[in-house]
Tab-separated table of C-alpha atoms in Angstrom:
chain	number	residue	atom	x	y	z
A	1	MET	CA	-1.122	0.038	45.673
A	2	SER	CA	-0.871	2.158	42.030
A	3	GLU	CA	-4.230	4.751	41.028
A	4	LEU	CA	-4.319	4.809	37.178
A	5	ILE	CA	-7.131	6.862	34.873
A	6	CYS	CA	-8.191	4.658	32.692
A	7	ILE	CA	-8.497	6.046	29.139
A	8	VAL	CA	-9.102	3.584	27.798
A	9	CYS	CA	-12.456	4.819	26.896
A	10	PRO	CA	-14.570	8.173	28.297
A	11	ARG	CA	-15.873	6.380	31.027
A	12	GLY	CA	-12.457	7.675	33.350
A	13	CYS	CA	-12.994	4.744	35.425
A	14	HIS	CA	-10.627	4.931	38.844
A	15	LEU	CA	-8.750	2.371	38.990
A	16	SER	CA	-6.300	0.277	41.534
A	17	VAL	CA	-4.019	-2.312	41.259
A	18	ASP	CA	-1.648	-3.432	43.963
A	19	GLU	CA	1.472	-5.170	43.778
A	20	LYS	CA	-0.238	-8.765	42.338
A	21	LEU	CA	-1.347	-6.167	39.770
A	22	ASN	CA	-5.491	-7.180	40.373
A	23	VAL	CA	-6.882	-4.267	39.820
A	24	SER	CA	-10.559	-2.960	41.309
A	25	GLY	CA	-12.440	-0.077	39.914
A	26	ASN	CA	-12.839	-0.886	36.471
A	27	PHE	CA	-16.117	-1.090	34.469
A	28	CYS	CA	-14.927	-3.670	31.753
A	29	LYS	CA	-12.319	-5.799	30.960
A	30	ARG	CA	-10.112	-3.808	29.283
A	31	GLY	CA	-9.878	-1.436	31.706
A	32	GLU	CA	-8.350	-4.538	33.495
A	33	ILE	CA	-5.703	-4.921	29.986
A	34	TYR	CA	-4.882	-1.264	30.410
A	35	ALA	CA	-3.511	-0.701	33.911
A	36	LYS	CA	-1.576	-3.965	34.083
A	37	ASN	CA	-0.205	-3.312	30.434
A	38	GLU	CA	0.261	0.849	31.685
A	39	LEU	CA	2.285	-0.408	35.090
A	40	LYS	CA	4.496	-3.037	33.171
A	41	SER	CA	5.208	-1.727	29.774
A	42	PRO	CA	3.282	1.456	29.036
A	43	LYS	CA	2.313	2.592	25.640
A	44	ARG	CA	1.345	4.998	23.699
A	45	LYS	CA	0.731	6.449	19.992
A	46	VAL	CA	2.955	9.279	19.046
A	47	THR	CA	0.763	12.644	17.118
A	48	SER	CA	2.722	15.230	15.376
A	49	THR	CA	2.878	17.385	11.790
A	50	VAL	CA	6.142	16.921	9.518
A	51	LYS	CA	6.862	19.620	6.437
A	52	VAL	CA	4.880	19.166	3.512
A	53	ILE	CA	7.452	20.716	0.554
A	54	ASN	CA	4.955	21.483	-2.820
A	55	GLY	CA	1.353	21.188	-1.320
A	56	ASP	CA	-1.067	23.117	-0.775
A	57	LEU	CA	-0.655	22.539	2.845
A	58	PRO	CA	2.170	23.826	4.763
A	59	ARG	CA	2.309	20.586	6.675
A	60	VAL	CA	0.294	17.480	7.346
A	61	SER	CA	-0.568	15.510	11.021
A	62	VAL	CA	1.033	12.135	11.088
A	63	ILE	CA	0.463	9.193	13.699
A	64	THR	CA	2.273	6.185	14.426
A	65	ASP	CA	0.358	3.028	12.996
A	66	ASN	CA	0.215	1.402	16.187
A	67	GLU	CA	2.071	1.885	20.298
A	68	ILE	CA	5.027	2.428	21.136
A	69	PRO	CA	7.026	2.389	24.153
A	70	LYS	CA	6.471	5.891	26.109
A	71	ASP	CA	9.811	6.048	26.605
A	72	LYS	CA	10.310	5.926	23.057
A	73	ILE	CA	8.614	9.327	22.088
A	74	PHE	CA	11.604	11.861	22.174
A	75	GLU	CA	13.265	10.110	20.470
A	76	ILE	CA	10.859	9.333	17.426
A	77	MET	CA	9.835	12.865	17.807
A	78	LYS	CA	12.955	14.295	16.672
A	79	GLU	CA	12.916	12.162	14.307
A	80	ILE	CA	9.452	13.092	12.436
A	81	GLN	CA	10.773	16.990	13.097
A	82	LYS	CA	13.723	15.905	10.419
A	83	THR	CA	11.346	14.331	8.019
A	84	SER	CA	9.787	16.335	5.573
A	85	VAL	CA	7.792	15.184	2.524
A	86	VAL	CA	6.596	16.189	-1.503
A	87	ALA	CA	3.163	16.325	-2.225
A	88	PRO	CA	0.496	14.860	-3.067
A	89	LEU	CA	0.250	12.670	-0.240
A	90	SER	CA	-3.066	10.119	0.424
A	91	ILE	CA	-4.221	10.001	3.784
A	92	ASN	CA	-1.798	6.778	5.630
A	93	SER	CA	0.931	7.615	3.260
A	94	ILE	CA	4.096	5.876	5.306
A	95	VAL	CA	6.108	9.313	6.043
A	96	ILE	CA	8.722	7.276	8.230
A	97	GLU	CA	9.240	2.922	7.900
A	98	ASN	CA	10.193	1.623	10.445
A	99	VAL	CA	10.064	4.190	12.371
A	100	LEU	CA	13.522	3.542	14.888
A	101	GLY	CA	13.655	-0.450	13.987
A	102	LEU	CA	10.143	-0.455	16.538
A	103	GLY	CA	8.176	-2.055	13.747
A	104	VAL	CA	5.896	0.311	13.576
A	105	ASN	CA	5.362	3.530	10.865
A	106	VAL	CA	4.657	6.955	10.744
A	107	ILE	CA	2.271	7.483	8.684
A	108	THR	CA	-0.451	10.718	6.792
A	109	THR	CA	-3.657	11.481	8.566
A	110	ARG	CA	-5.288	13.107	5.799
A	111	GLU	CA	-4.886	14.008	1.710
A	112	VAL	CA	-2.918	16.235	0.377
A	113	LYS	CA	-2.308	17.936	-2.942
A	114	LYS	CA	0.155	19.518	-5.150
A	115	ASP	CA	0.047	23.272	-4.647
A	116	LYS	CA	-1.175	24.719	-8.043
């Protein structure tokens, strides 16, 4: 039996999952889906920042535009740490396309103007 706390919504249901992947404790279907995915193939979005060259900000926040396998987080963070971008940038600008060949992009979460 595995015990999880659902992170899909703020409710935070306490889930129990047996060896046959029967889920209990969930308030909604999303909790059941989350629990099964978390035990079979956990995934996360990655957030971080990258260096900005010639921008009005020294760094810009970034996020993966989709979830990635949890075991790839540190590899993706290494790629993000090696990256810098040149201003100006709009929100959702692709910083790293198809990171690690996973079909997921790293994108900006805000606008950065060129330094004056």
